[in-house]
Coordinates of N, CA and C in Angstrom, one line a residue:
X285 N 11.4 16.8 -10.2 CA 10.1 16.1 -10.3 C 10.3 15.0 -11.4
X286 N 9.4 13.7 -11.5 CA 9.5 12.9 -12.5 C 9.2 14.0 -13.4
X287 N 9.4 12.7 -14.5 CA 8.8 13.1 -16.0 C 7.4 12.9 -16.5
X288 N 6.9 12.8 -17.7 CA 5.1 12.1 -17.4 C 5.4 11.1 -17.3
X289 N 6.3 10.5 -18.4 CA 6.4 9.2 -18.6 C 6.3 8.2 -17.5
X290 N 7.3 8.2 -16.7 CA 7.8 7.7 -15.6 C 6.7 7.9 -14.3
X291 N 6.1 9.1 -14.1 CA 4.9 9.1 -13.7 C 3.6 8.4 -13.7
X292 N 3.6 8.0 -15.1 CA 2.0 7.5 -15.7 C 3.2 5.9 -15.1
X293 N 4.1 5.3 -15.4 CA 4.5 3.9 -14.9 C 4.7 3.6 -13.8
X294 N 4.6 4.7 -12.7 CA 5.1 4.4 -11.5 C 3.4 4.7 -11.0
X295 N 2.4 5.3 -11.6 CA 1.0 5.8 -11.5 C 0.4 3.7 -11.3
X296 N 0.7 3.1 -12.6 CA 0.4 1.8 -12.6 C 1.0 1.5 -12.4
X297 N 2.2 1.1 -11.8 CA 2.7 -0.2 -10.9 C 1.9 0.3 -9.5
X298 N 2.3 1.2 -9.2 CA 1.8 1.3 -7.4 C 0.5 0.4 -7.5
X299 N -0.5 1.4 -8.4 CA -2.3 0.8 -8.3 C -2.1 -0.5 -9.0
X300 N -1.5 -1.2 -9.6 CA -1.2 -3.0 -9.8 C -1.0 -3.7 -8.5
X301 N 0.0 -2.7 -8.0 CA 0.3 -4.0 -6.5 C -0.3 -3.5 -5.1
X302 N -0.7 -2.2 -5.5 CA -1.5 -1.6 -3.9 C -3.3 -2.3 -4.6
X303 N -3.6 -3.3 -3.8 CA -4.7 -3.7 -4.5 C -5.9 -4.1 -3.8
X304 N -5.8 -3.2 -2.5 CA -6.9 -2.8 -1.9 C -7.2 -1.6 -1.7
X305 N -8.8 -1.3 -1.8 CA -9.3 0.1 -2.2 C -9.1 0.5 -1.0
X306 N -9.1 2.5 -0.7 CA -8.9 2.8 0.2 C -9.7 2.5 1.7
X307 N -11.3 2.0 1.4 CA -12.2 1.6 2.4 C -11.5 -0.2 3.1
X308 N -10.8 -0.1 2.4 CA -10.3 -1.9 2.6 C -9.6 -1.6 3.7
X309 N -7.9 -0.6 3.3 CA -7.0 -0.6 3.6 C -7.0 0.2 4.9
X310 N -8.2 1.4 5.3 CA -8.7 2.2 6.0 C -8.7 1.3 7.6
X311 N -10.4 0.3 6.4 CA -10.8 -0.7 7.7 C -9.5 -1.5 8.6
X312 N -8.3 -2.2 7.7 CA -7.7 -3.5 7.9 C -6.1 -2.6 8.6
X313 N -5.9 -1.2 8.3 CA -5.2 -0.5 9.9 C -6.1 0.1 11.3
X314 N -7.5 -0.4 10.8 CA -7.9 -0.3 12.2 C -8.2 -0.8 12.9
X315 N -8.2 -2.5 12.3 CA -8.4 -3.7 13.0 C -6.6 -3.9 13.4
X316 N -5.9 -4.3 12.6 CA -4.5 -4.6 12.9 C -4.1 -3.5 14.0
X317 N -4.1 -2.3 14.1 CA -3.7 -1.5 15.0 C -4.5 -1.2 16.4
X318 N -5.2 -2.3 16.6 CA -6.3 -1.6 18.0 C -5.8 -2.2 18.7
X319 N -5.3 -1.8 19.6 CA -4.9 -2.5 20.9 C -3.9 -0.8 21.1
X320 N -4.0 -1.1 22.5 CA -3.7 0.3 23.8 C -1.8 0.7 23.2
X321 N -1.6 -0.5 23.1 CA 0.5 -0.5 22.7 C 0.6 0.0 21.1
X322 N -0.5 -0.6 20.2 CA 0.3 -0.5 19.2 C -0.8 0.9 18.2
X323 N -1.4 1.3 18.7 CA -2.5 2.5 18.6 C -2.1 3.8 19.3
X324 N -0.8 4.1 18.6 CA -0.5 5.5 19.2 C -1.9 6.7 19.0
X325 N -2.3 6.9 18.0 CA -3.0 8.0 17.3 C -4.4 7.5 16.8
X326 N -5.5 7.1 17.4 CA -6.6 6.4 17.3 C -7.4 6.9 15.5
X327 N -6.9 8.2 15.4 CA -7.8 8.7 14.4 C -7.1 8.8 13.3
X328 N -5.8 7.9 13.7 CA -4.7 7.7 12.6 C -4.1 6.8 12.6
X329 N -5.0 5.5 12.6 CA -4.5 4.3 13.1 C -3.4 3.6 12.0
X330 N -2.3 2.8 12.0 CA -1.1 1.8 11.3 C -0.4 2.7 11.4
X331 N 0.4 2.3 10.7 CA 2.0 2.7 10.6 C 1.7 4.0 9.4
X332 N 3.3 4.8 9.5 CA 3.3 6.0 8.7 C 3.1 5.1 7.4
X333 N 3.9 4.3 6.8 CA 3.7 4.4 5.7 C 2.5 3.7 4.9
X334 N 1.6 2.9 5.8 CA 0.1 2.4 5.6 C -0.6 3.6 5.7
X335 N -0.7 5.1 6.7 CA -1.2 6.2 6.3 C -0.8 6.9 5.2
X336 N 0.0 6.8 4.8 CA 0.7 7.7 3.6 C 0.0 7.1 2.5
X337 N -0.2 5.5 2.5 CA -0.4 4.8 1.0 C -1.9 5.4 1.2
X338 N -2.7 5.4 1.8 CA -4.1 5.4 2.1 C -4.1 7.1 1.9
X339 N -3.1 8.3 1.9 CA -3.7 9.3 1.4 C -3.4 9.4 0.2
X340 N -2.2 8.5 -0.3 CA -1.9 8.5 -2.2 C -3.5 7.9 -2.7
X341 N -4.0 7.2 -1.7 CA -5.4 6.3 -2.7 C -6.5 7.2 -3.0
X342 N -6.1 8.3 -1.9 CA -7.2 9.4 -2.3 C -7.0 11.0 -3.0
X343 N -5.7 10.7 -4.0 CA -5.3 11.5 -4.4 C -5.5 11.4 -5.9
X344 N -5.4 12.7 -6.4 CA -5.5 12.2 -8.3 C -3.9 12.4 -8.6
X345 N -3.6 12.0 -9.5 CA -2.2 11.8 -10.3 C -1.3 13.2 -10.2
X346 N -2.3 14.6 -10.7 CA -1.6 15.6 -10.5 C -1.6 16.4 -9.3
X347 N -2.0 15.7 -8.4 CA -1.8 16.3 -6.7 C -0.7 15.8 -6.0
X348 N 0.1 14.7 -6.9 CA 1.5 13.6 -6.2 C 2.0 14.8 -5.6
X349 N 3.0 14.8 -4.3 CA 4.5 15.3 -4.1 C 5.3 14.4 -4.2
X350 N 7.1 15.5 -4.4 CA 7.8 14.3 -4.2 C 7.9 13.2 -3.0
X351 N 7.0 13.1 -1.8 CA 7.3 12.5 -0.9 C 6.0 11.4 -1.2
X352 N 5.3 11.6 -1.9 CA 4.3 10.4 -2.4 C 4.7 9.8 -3.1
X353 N 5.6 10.1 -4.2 CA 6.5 9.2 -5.3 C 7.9 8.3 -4.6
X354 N 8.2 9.2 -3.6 CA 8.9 8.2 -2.9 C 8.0 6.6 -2.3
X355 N 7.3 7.0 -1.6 CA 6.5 6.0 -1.0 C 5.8 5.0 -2.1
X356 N 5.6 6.1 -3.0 CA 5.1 4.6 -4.0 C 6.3 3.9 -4.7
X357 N 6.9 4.2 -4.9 CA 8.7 3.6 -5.2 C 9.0 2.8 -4.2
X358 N 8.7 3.2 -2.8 CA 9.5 2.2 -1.8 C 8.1 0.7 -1.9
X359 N 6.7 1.1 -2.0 CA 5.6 0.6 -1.6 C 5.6 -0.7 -3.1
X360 N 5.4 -0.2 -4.2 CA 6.2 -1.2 -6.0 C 7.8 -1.9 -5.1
X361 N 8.4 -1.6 -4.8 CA 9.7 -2.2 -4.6 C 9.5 -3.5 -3.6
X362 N 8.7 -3.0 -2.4 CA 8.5 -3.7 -1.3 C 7.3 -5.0 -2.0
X363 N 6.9 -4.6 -2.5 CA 5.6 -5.7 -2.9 C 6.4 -6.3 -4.0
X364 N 6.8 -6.1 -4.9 CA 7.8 -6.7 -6.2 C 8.5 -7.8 -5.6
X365 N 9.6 -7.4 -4.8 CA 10.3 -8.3 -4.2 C 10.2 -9.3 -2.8
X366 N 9.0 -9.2 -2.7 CA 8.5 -10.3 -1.7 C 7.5 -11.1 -2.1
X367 N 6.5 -10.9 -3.1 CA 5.6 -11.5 -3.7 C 6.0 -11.6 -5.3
X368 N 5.1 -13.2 -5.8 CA 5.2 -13.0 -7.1 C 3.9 -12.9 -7.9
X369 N 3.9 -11.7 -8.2 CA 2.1 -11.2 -8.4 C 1.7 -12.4 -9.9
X370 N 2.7 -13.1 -10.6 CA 2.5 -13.7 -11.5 C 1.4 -14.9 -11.4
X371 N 2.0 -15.8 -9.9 CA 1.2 -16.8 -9.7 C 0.6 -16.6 -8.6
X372 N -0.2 -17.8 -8.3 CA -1.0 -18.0 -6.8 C -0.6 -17.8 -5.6
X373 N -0.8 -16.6 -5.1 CA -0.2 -16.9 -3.8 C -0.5 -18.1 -2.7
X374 N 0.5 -17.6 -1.9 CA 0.6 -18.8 -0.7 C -0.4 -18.5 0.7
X375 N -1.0 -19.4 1.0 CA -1.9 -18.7 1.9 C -0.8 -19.0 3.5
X376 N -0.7 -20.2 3.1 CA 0.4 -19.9 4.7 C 0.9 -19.4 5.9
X377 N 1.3 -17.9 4.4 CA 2.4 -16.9 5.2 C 1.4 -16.0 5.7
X378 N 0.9 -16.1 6.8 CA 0.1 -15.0 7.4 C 0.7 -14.0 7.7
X379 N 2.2 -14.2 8.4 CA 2.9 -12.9 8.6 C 3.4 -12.0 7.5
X380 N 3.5 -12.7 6.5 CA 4.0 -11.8 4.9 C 2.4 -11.1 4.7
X381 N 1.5 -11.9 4.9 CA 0.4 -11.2 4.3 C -0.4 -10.3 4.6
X382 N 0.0 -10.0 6.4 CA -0.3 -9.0 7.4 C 0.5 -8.1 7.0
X383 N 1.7 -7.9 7.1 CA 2.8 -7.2 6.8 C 2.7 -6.4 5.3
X384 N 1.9 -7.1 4.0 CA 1.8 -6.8 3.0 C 0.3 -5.5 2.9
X385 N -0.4 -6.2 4.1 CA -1.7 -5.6 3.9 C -1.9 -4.5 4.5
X386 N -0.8 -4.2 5.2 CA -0.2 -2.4 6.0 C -0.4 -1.2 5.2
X387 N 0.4 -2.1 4.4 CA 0.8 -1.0 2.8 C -0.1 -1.5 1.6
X388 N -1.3 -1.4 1.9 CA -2.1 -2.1 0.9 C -2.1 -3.0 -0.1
X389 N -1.4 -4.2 -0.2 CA -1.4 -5.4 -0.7 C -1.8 -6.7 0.0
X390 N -2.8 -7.2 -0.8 CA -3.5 -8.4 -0.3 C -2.8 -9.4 -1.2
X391 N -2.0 -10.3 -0.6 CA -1.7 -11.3 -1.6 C -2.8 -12.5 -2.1
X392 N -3.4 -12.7 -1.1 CA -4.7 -13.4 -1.4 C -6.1 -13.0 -2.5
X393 N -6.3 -11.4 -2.5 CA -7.1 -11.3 -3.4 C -6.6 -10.8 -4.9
X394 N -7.8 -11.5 -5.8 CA -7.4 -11.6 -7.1 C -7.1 -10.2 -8.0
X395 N -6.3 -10.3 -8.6 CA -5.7 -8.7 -9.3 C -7.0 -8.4 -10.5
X396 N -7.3 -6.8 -10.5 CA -8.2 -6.9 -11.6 C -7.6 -7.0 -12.8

């Protein structure tokens, strides 16, 4: 198991770059997933790892498993290195910012 330390930092980075609340991230895999092809599981709509981030959002700190610490490790890694949360994002990239908003990051809205 982590340490606290490492816990309480991997606690804030995830909730820094996962930066839509779980009603956001709930609603925006059930819009992106409706359609007959890509809607395996209606009552479990997006991808595993957009459901996984969406049951860490409704967890408290001392309920983590190791397989939620994974996913927030992969979920900080994946958002780190494709976005630069420093400056303005690009509106543009629609496909980066679909793709980001699976796993709950909106590059478009502003960080608290």
């Amino acid at each position: 198991m982590t340490d606290a330390l490492e816990l309480d930092a991997l606690w804030e980075d995830f909730h820094r770059v996962v930066n839509m609340t779980s009603a956001e991230l709930a609603a925006w895999l059930r819009v992106q997933y409706a359609d007959e092809e890509t809607e395996p599981l209606p009552e479990h709509p997006g991808s595993p790892t957009g459901q996984h981030v969406l049951s860490i959002l409704q967890k408290r700190r001392m309920d983590l498993t190791e397989d939620d610490l994974r996913v927030m490790r992969d979920v900080v890694d994946t958002v780190t290195s494709q976005v630069d949360l420093e400056n303005e994002p690009e509106a543009e990239d629609t496909e980066l910012r679909h793709r980001l908003m699976t796993i709950g990051h909106d590059p478009l809205k502003a960080s608290p």
